[in-house]
Short mmCIF file of C-alpha atoms in Angstrom, two decimals:
data_model
loop_
_atom_site.label_atom_id
_atom_site.label_comp_id
_atom_site.label_asym_id
_atom_site.label_seq_id
_atom_site.Cartn_x
_atom_site.Cartn_y
_atom_site.Cartn_z
CA MET Y 1 14.81 -46.90 109.20
CA LYS Y 2 13.57 -48.65 106.05
CA ILE Y 3 11.88 -45.44 104.96
CA LEU Y 4 15.13 -43.52 105.24
CA ILE Y 5 17.00 -46.13 103.22
CA SER Y 6 14.34 -46.04 100.49
CA PHE Y 7 14.44 -42.24 100.32
CA PHE Y 8 18.22 -42.30 100.07
CA ALA Y 9 18.07 -44.85 97.25
CA LEU Y 10 15.57 -42.74 95.32
CA ALA Y 11 17.77 -39.69 95.73
CA LEU Y 12 20.80 -41.55 94.36
CA LEU Y 13 18.72 -42.79 91.42
CA ALA Y 14 17.48 -39.26 90.60
CA THR Y 15 21.01 -37.84 90.78
CA SER Y 16 22.30 -40.55 88.45
CA CYS Y 17 19.54 -39.85 85.87
CA ALA Y 18 20.20 -36.08 85.96
CA LYS Y 19 23.91 -36.64 85.33
CA ARG Y 20 23.14 -38.90 82.37
CA GLN Y 21 20.76 -36.26 80.94
CA GLN Y 22 23.38 -33.52 81.41
CA VAL Y 23 25.99 -35.58 79.63
CA ALA Y 24 23.52 -36.26 76.81
CA ALA Y 25 22.66 -32.56 76.56
CA GLU Y 26 26.34 -31.59 76.38
CA GLN Y 27 26.82 -33.80 73.35
CA PRO Y 28 26.03 -31.63 70.21
CA ALA Y 29 23.55 -32.75 67.57
CA ILE Y 30 25.11 -34.09 64.40
CA VAL Y 31 23.62 -33.41 60.96
CA LYS Y 32 24.90 -35.68 58.23
CA ASN Y 33 25.15 -35.23 54.45
CA VAL Y 34 25.34 -31.44 54.70
CA PRO Y 35 26.77 -29.82 51.51
CA THR Y 36 29.48 -27.26 52.22
CA GLU Y 37 31.69 -25.07 50.10
CA THR Y 38 34.91 -23.20 50.65
CA ILE Y 39 34.37 -19.67 49.46
CA LYS Y 40 36.98 -17.70 47.58
CA LEU Y 41 37.39 -14.46 45.73
CA VAL Y 42 36.31 -14.70 42.10
CA ALA Y 43 36.28 -12.22 39.23
CA THR Y 44 32.68 -11.21 38.48
CA ASP Y 45 31.14 -8.79 36.04
CA ASP Y 46 30.43 -5.45 37.64
CA TYR Y 47 27.60 -3.25 36.46
CA TYR Y 48 25.95 0.02 37.26
CA GLU Y 49 22.16 0.16 37.56
CA ALA Y 50 20.02 3.18 36.74
CA VAL Y 51 16.25 3.49 36.90
CA GLY Y 52 14.08 5.18 34.32
CA THR Y 53 10.78 5.31 32.47
CA VAL Y 54 9.79 3.79 29.15
CA ARG Y 55 8.91 6.39 26.50
CA SER Y 56 7.89 6.09 22.88
CA LYS Y 57 10.47 7.28 20.38
CA THR Y 58 7.79 9.38 18.65
CA THR Y 59 4.89 10.99 20.49
CA THR Y 60 2.50 13.22 18.54
CA THR Y 61 -0.18 15.53 19.89
CA LEU Y 62 -2.84 16.33 17.30
CA SER Y 63 -4.62 19.68 17.31
CA ALA Y 64 -6.81 21.63 14.89
CA LYS Y 65 -5.64 24.43 12.59
CA ILE Y 66 -9.10 25.95 12.27
CA VAL Y 67 -11.97 26.87 14.56
CA GLY Y 68 -15.03 24.68 14.24
CA THR Y 69 -17.35 22.19 15.87
CA ILE Y 70 -16.12 18.59 16.01
CA THR Y 71 -18.64 16.41 14.23
CA ALA Y 72 -16.95 13.01 14.69
CA VAL Y 73 -14.14 11.37 16.66
CA ARG Y 74 -13.52 7.96 15.14
CA VAL Y 75 -11.03 6.45 17.65
CA SER Y 76 -10.69 5.82 21.37
CA ALA Y 77 -7.72 5.55 23.73
CA GLY Y 78 -5.85 2.31 23.12
CA ASP Y 79 -6.82 1.97 19.45
CA ARG Y 80 -4.08 1.26 16.93
CA VAL Y 81 -4.10 3.54 13.88
CA ARG Y 82 -2.24 3.66 10.60
CA ALA Y 83 -0.75 6.69 8.86
CA GLY Y 84 -3.40 8.55 6.85
CA GLN Y 85 -6.35 7.08 8.74
CA PRO Y 86 -9.14 9.65 9.37
CA LEU Y 87 -9.44 10.39 13.08
CA ILE Y 88 -11.46 13.61 13.59
CA GLN Y 89 -13.90 15.54 11.41
CA ILE Y 90 -14.54 19.26 11.97
CA GLU Y 91 -17.45 21.20 10.48
CA ASN Y 92 -16.11 24.00 8.24
CA ARG Y 93 -18.60 25.54 5.80
CA ASP Y 94 -16.46 28.61 5.09
CA ALA Y 95 -13.69 26.46 3.65
CA ARG Y 96 -16.08 24.67 1.29
CA ALA Y 97 -17.51 28.01 0.10
CA GLN Y 98 -13.99 29.30 -0.48
CA VAL Y 99 -13.17 26.24 -2.58
CA GLU Y 100 -16.28 26.81 -4.71
CA ARG Y 101 -15.39 30.49 -5.28
CA ALA Y 102 -11.83 29.60 -6.27
CA GLU Y 103 -13.02 26.92 -8.69
CA ALA Y 104 -15.48 29.37 -10.28
CA GLY Y 105 -12.64 31.87 -10.79
CA LEU Y 106 -10.56 29.16 -12.42
CA ARG Y 107 -13.36 28.31 -14.85
CA THR Y 108 -13.73 32.00 -15.78
CA ALA Y 109 -10.01 32.31 -16.46
CA GLN Y 110 -10.02 29.17 -18.59
CA THR Y 111 -12.95 30.56 -20.66
CA ALA Y 112 -11.04 33.80 -21.24
CA THR Y 113 -8.15 31.74 -22.55
CA GLU Y 114 -10.22 30.39 -25.42
CA GLU Y 115 -11.20 33.93 -26.53
CA VAL Y 116 -7.61 35.14 -26.33
CA GLU Y 117 -6.38 32.24 -28.42
CA LYS Y 118 -9.00 33.08 -31.07
CA ASN Y 119 -7.86 36.73 -31.14
CA ILE Y 120 -4.25 35.62 -31.54
CA ARG Y 121 -5.12 33.47 -34.53
CA VAL Y 122 -6.98 36.38 -36.16
CA ALA Y 123 -4.11 38.80 -35.46
CA ALA Y 124 -1.57 36.32 -36.83
CA ALA Y 125 -3.59 35.93 -40.04
CA ALA Y 126 -3.89 39.70 -40.42
CA GLN Y 127 -0.17 40.11 -39.87
CA ALA Y 128 0.60 37.46 -42.50
CA ALA Y 129 -1.73 39.17 -45.03
CA ALA Y 130 -0.19 42.58 -44.32
CA GLU Y 131 3.28 41.16 -44.79
CA ALA Y 132 2.27 39.69 -48.14
CA GLN Y 133 0.89 43.08 -49.27
CA ARG Y 134 4.10 44.78 -48.14
CA GLN Y 135 6.23 42.36 -50.09
CA LEU Y 136 4.10 42.90 -53.21
CA ALA Y 137 4.29 46.67 -52.80
CA GLU Y 138 8.05 46.45 -52.34
CA SER Y 139 8.50 44.44 -55.56
CA THR Y 140 6.30 46.84 -57.46
CA LEU Y 141 8.26 49.79 -56.10
CA LYS Y 142 11.53 48.28 -57.28
CA ARG Y 143 10.18 47.76 -60.81
CA TYR Y 144 8.84 51.32 -60.95
CA GLN Y 145 12.22 52.59 -59.72
CA ALA Y 146 13.86 50.95 -62.72
CA LEU Y 147 11.22 52.24 -65.09
CA LEU Y 148 11.58 55.76 -63.70
CA GLU Y 149 15.30 55.71 -64.38
CA ARG Y 150 14.54 54.81 -68.06
CA LYS Y 151 11.77 57.45 -68.08
CA SER Y 152 9.19 54.78 -68.88
CA VAL Y 153 6.80 55.96 -66.11
CA SER Y 154 5.92 59.37 -64.90
CA PRO Y 155 7.07 60.67 -61.54
CA GLN Y 156 3.46 60.72 -60.37
CA GLU Y 157 3.03 57.00 -61.07
CA PHE Y 158 6.22 56.29 -59.18
CA ASP Y 159 5.04 58.40 -56.24
CA GLU Y 160 1.75 56.51 -56.14
CA THR Y 161 3.62 53.16 -56.10
CA GLN Y 162 5.92 54.41 -53.34
CA THR Y 163 2.96 55.55 -51.27
CA ARG Y 164 1.27 52.14 -51.61
CA PHE Y 165 4.50 50.53 -50.32
CA LYS Y 166 4.59 52.82 -47.27
CA VAL Y 167 0.92 52.09 -46.55
CA ALA Y 168 1.61 48.33 -46.78
CA ALA Y 169 4.61 48.64 -44.43
CA ALA Y 170 2.52 50.62 -41.94
CA GLU Y 171 -0.19 47.98 -42.13
CA VAL Y 172 2.39 45.30 -41.30
CA GLU Y 173 3.51 47.25 -38.24
CA ARG Y 174 -0.09 47.67 -37.11
CA ALA Y 175 -0.78 43.96 -37.57
CA GLU Y 176 2.36 43.07 -35.60
CA ARG Y 177 1.30 45.36 -32.75
CA MET Y 178 -2.15 43.74 -32.68
CA LEU Y 179 -0.53 40.28 -32.55
CA GLN Y 180 1.80 41.36 -29.75
CA ALA Y 181 -1.14 42.82 -27.83
CA ALA Y 182 -3.07 39.56 -28.21
CA GLN Y 183 -0.04 37.56 -27.04
CA ALA Y 184 0.38 39.88 -24.05
CA ARG Y 185 -3.30 39.40 -23.26
CA ARG Y 186 -2.74 35.64 -23.39
CA ALA Y 187 0.15 35.94 -20.91
CA VAL Y 188 -2.10 37.90 -18.56
CA VAL Y 189 -4.86 35.31 -18.86
CA LEU Y 190 -2.42 32.44 -18.28
CA ALA Y 191 -1.09 34.21 -15.18
CA GLY Y 192 -4.68 34.59 -14.02
CA ILE Y 193 -5.22 30.86 -14.52
CA GLU Y 194 -2.14 30.05 -12.43
CA GLN Y 195 -3.35 32.41 -9.72
CA ALA Y 196 -6.79 30.80 -9.83
CA LYS Y 197 -5.21 27.35 -9.51
CA SER Y 198 -3.20 28.56 -6.52
CA GLU Y 199 -6.36 29.92 -4.92
CA VAL Y 200 -8.11 26.59 -5.52
CA ALA Y 201 -5.18 24.71 -3.97
CA ALA Y 202 -5.09 27.04 -0.97
CA ALA Y 203 -8.84 26.69 -0.51
CA GLN Y 204 -8.56 22.92 -0.71
CA VAL Y 205 -5.79 22.94 1.89
CA MET Y 206 -7.98 25.00 4.21
CA ALA Y 207 -10.82 22.57 3.61
CA SER Y 208 -8.52 19.62 4.38
CA TYR Y 209 -7.87 21.08 7.84
CA ALA Y 210 -11.39 20.00 8.73
CA ARG Y 211 -10.27 16.37 8.39
CA ILE Y 212 -7.55 15.32 10.83
CA VAL Y 213 -5.70 12.12 9.91
CA ALA Y 214 -3.05 10.05 11.68
CA PRO Y 215 0.48 11.23 10.77
CA ILE Y 216 2.13 7.96 11.88
CA ASN Y 217 1.38 4.33 12.61
CA GLY Y 218 0.84 4.08 16.32
CA VAL Y 219 -1.45 3.81 19.33
CA VAL Y 220 -3.90 6.41 20.68
CA THR Y 221 -2.72 7.10 24.23
CA ALA Y 222 -5.00 10.03 25.11
CA LYS Y 223 -8.32 11.36 23.83
CA GLN Y 224 -8.99 14.98 24.83
CA ALA Y 225 -12.00 15.77 22.63
CA GLU Y 226 -15.47 14.44 21.94
CA ALA Y 227 -18.02 15.04 19.18
CA GLY Y 228 -19.82 18.32 19.74
CA SER Y 229 -16.94 20.13 21.41
CA MET Y 230 -15.25 23.14 19.84
CA ALA Y 231 -11.88 22.76 18.16
CA ALA Y 232 -9.42 25.65 18.12
CA PRO Y 233 -5.84 26.03 16.90
CA GLY Y 234 -3.36 24.68 19.44
CA THR Y 235 -5.94 22.82 21.55
CA PRO Y 236 -4.88 19.14 21.97
CA LEU Y 237 -7.41 16.67 20.59
CA LEU Y 238 -5.57 13.32 20.45
CA THR Y 239 -2.17 11.98 21.49
CA LEU Y 240 -0.49 9.24 19.47
CA GLU Y 241 2.71 7.35 20.09
CA ASP Y 242 4.75 5.10 17.88
CA GLY Y 243 3.89 1.61 19.10
CA ALA Y 244 6.84 -0.06 17.39
CA SER Y 245 9.76 1.90 18.83
CA TYR Y 246 10.27 2.48 22.55
CA ARG Y 247 13.14 3.77 24.66
CA LEU Y 248 14.05 3.68 28.32
CA GLU Y 249 14.98 7.14 29.56
CA ALA Y 250 17.23 6.39 32.53
CA ALA Y 251 18.72 8.90 34.97
CA VAL Y 252 22.48 8.27 35.24
CA GLU Y 253 24.56 9.92 37.97
CA GLU Y 254 27.03 12.50 36.78
CA SER Y 255 29.92 10.46 38.24
CA ARG Y 256 29.02 7.57 35.90
CA ILE Y 257 28.22 9.44 32.71
CA ARG Y 258 31.86 9.70 31.60
CA ASN Y 259 31.98 5.90 31.19
CA LEU Y 260 28.99 5.75 28.82
CA ARG Y 261 29.21 5.99 25.05
CA LEU Y 262 26.73 5.87 22.20
CA ASN Y 263 25.82 2.31 21.14
CA ALA Y 264 26.92 0.96 24.54
CA GLN Y 265 25.00 -2.20 25.43
CA ALA Y 266 22.56 -2.16 28.32
CA LEU Y 267 20.36 -4.83 29.90
CA VAL Y 268 16.90 -3.39 30.60
CA ILE Y 269 14.61 -5.05 33.15
CA ILE Y 270 10.89 -4.23 33.07
CA ASP Y 271 9.17 -5.35 36.27
CA ALA Y 272 5.66 -4.86 34.85
CA LEU Y 273 6.45 -7.45 32.15
CA GLY Y 274 7.29 -10.12 34.71
CA GLY Y 275 10.88 -9.03 35.04
CA ALA Y 276 11.50 -9.37 31.30
CA GLU Y 277 15.09 -8.66 30.31
CA LEU Y 278 15.54 -6.73 27.07
CA ASN Y 279 18.87 -6.13 25.35
CA GLY Y 280 19.10 -2.46 24.42
CA HIS Y 281 21.75 0.03 23.38
CA VAL Y 282 22.38 3.69 24.08
CA VAL Y 283 21.11 5.93 21.28
CA GLU Y 284 21.23 9.34 22.94
CA ILE Y 285 22.89 11.01 25.92
CA VAL Y 286 21.28 14.32 26.84
CA PRO Y 287 24.24 16.70 27.28
CA VAL Y 288 22.64 18.78 30.05
CA ALA Y 289 22.41 17.52 33.64
CA ASP Y 290 19.42 18.00 35.90
CA PRO Y 291 20.62 20.46 38.55
CA ALA Y 292 18.22 19.01 41.14
CA SER Y 293 19.23 15.35 40.88
CA ARG Y 294 22.72 15.83 39.38
CA SER Y 295 21.99 13.21 36.77
CA TYR Y 296 21.90 12.90 32.98
CA ILE Y 297 19.13 11.38 30.89
CA VAL Y 298 20.38 8.44 28.84
CA LYS Y 299 18.02 7.06 26.18
CA ILE Y 300 18.24 3.33 25.49
CA ALA Y 301 16.58 1.84 22.39
CA LEU Y 302 14.52 -1.25 23.22
CA PRO Y 303 13.70 -4.21 20.97
CA PRO Y 304 10.04 -4.67 19.93
CA HIS Y 305 7.76 -6.13 22.60
CA ARG Y 306 3.99 -6.38 22.28
CA PHE Y 307 3.30 -5.21 25.85
CA LEU Y 308 5.66 -2.24 26.00
CA ARG Y 309 3.90 1.04 26.79
CA SER Y 310 4.97 4.52 27.75
CA GLY Y 311 5.23 5.12 31.48
CA LEU Y 312 6.48 1.67 32.51
CA PHE Y 313 9.19 1.57 35.16
CA GLY Y 314 12.47 0.01 34.11
CA LYS Y 315 16.03 -0.59 35.27
CA ALA Y 316 19.06 -0.37 33.02
CA ARG Y 317 22.29 -2.22 33.78
CA PHE Y 318 25.48 -0.90 32.25
CA SER Y 319 28.69 -2.95 32.27
CA ALA Y 320 31.39 -1.53 34.55
CA GLY Y 321 34.14 -4.10 33.96
CA GLN Y 322 35.08 -6.81 36.49
CA LYS Y 323 35.78 -6.92 40.22
CA GLN Y 324 36.96 -9.42 42.86
CA MET Y 325 34.00 -10.50 44.95
CA ILE Y 326 32.81 -13.27 47.24
CA ALA Y 327 29.57 -14.83 46.08
CA VAL Y 328 27.41 -17.37 47.92
CA PRO Y 329 24.56 -19.56 46.67
CA ASN Y 330 21.12 -18.15 47.33
CA GLN Y 331 20.18 -21.36 49.20
CA ALA Y 332 22.94 -20.68 51.72
CA ILE Y 333 21.40 -17.38 52.85
CA VAL Y 334 19.49 -17.33 56.15
CA GLN Y 335 16.93 -14.64 56.96
CA ARG Y 336 16.29 -13.78 60.59
CA GLY Y 337 13.87 -10.87 60.55
CA GLN Y 338 15.85 -7.91 59.27
CA LEU Y 339 19.16 -9.77 59.59
CA THR Y 340 20.88 -11.82 56.91
CA GLY Y 341 23.51 -14.47 57.47
CA VAL Y 342 25.04 -17.79 56.48
CA TYR Y 343 26.18 -20.81 58.44
CA VAL Y 344 29.98 -20.86 58.65
CA VAL Y 345 31.58 -24.21 59.50
CA ASP Y 346 34.41 -23.72 62.00
CA GLN Y 347 37.51 -25.87 62.48
CA ASN Y 348 35.56 -28.27 64.71
CA SER Y 349 32.82 -28.71 62.06
CA PHE Y 350 30.24 -26.71 64.04
CA ALA Y 351 27.81 -24.54 62.07
CA ARG Y 352 27.91 -20.93 63.34
CA LEU Y 353 25.53 -18.26 62.07
CA ARG Y 354 27.51 -15.34 60.61
CA LEU Y 355 25.77 -12.05 59.80
CA ILE Y 356 26.65 -10.71 56.35
CA SER Y 357 25.83 -7.80 54.07
CA LEU Y 358 24.63 -8.72 50.59
CA GLY Y 359 25.23 -7.01 47.27
CA LYS Y 360 23.86 -7.68 43.81
CA ALA Y 361 22.32 -10.96 42.74
CA HIS Y 362 23.59 -12.90 39.71
CA GLY Y 363 21.11 -15.64 38.97
CA SER Y 364 21.59 -18.36 41.63
CA MET Y 365 24.47 -16.48 43.33
CA THR Y 366 24.56 -13.27 45.36
CA ASP Y 367 27.55 -11.04 46.08
CA VAL Y 368 28.67 -10.60 49.70
CA LEU Y 369 29.84 -7.12 50.59
CA SER Y 370 31.04 -7.89 54.13
CA GLY Y 371 30.99 -10.59 56.80
CA LEU Y 372 32.92 -13.36 55.05
CA ASN Y 373 36.56 -13.93 54.29
CA ASP Y 374 38.34 -15.78 51.54
CA GLY Y 375 38.88 -19.48 52.44
CA GLU Y 376 36.02 -19.88 54.95
CA ARG Y 377 33.68 -22.85 54.61
CA ILE Y 378 29.93 -22.35 54.57
CA VAL Y 379 26.84 -24.54 54.43
CA THR Y 380 25.39 -24.24 50.92
CA SER Y 381 21.92 -25.49 51.92
CA ALA Y 382 20.84 -23.59 55.03
CA ALA Y 383 17.50 -25.42 55.20
CA LEU Y 384 19.31 -28.58 56.43
CA ILE Y 385 20.60 -26.84 59.59
CA PRO Y 386 17.94 -26.92 62.36
CA ARG Y 387 19.75 -24.46 64.60
CA GLU Y 388 23.09 -22.82 65.22
CA GLY Y 389 25.77 -24.92 66.89
CA VAL Y 390 25.03 -28.31 65.33
CA LYS Y 391 27.86 -30.40 64.04
CA VAL Y 392 27.86 -31.09 60.33
CA GLN Y 393 29.27 -34.01 58.43
#
């Protein structure tokens, strides 16, 4: 009998404890000092994002204009060069021989000039002497003409004087022709000198092709030749790019291109530079769309940056006005595997996990595309909520 009474008492005690535990379990946990915020629609800047590749404004591929063996390559990929700096030397004996022949021809023409000038001086002196004799003969003829009219000289003496005048005049003409011939010879020689100078200049130009120099200040991005290899016209030897001026060539959808204009501002983000943000502007819009991607290439000038290089991936953000959006603090966002949500505080102050769809991030805030409504209250610090269903204060 006592055993039955004891068993009954234990049963009552166990039932009482279970009820107390159930009542305790039904009471929700309370989390105090939880920051909350009533969300509302706000006007935010809207932008369109396009991806692209960084390219140098000026890229130059150097090649030879002559055929020859490369004797020296003085740079390597990655080296910075300045305009006019020697880069490649090509062996070219024919060009040097051509220069020597042209210079020898120029010296010969210059020597001929000295002889021609001497002949011109002699011809000019002869012409001056002949002219003096003609003038003397002419004066004598005039005096004899007057004497003949007064019958002071015989006709034979007059004829002899007239003949000497004609001979003197003929001698003047002959001297003038000799002077003209000498002057014509000088013109020919001078033309020969100019031709020889042109041949020397052309030969020197051909010889200069054996020495390839940098056309711009820049960086060597590719080296396609080594000493000992054969250079030929059109064969790439080195590739240079302007290291001070880069652009982002972004692919913009054809539906967005009508909103872009030259000099439009764009924020460029380069992930390889630690997410560096560069302020650029549109300098060129390629007028032809790519039929495969249905996009246009938009070139954005970038400010100088020491680590910019061709080939880097970048994102360009173009302003698209403003829009009404709901934004939540990044600390309010909860990640559950592939799902994203926030804790919404209901009318009874219970925190309920609400799945949402996120949009673009703006610093410490992120746009919400769906899942929240204007006027709802959310927990702004999700780390303080241990689980869904707790009561917040």
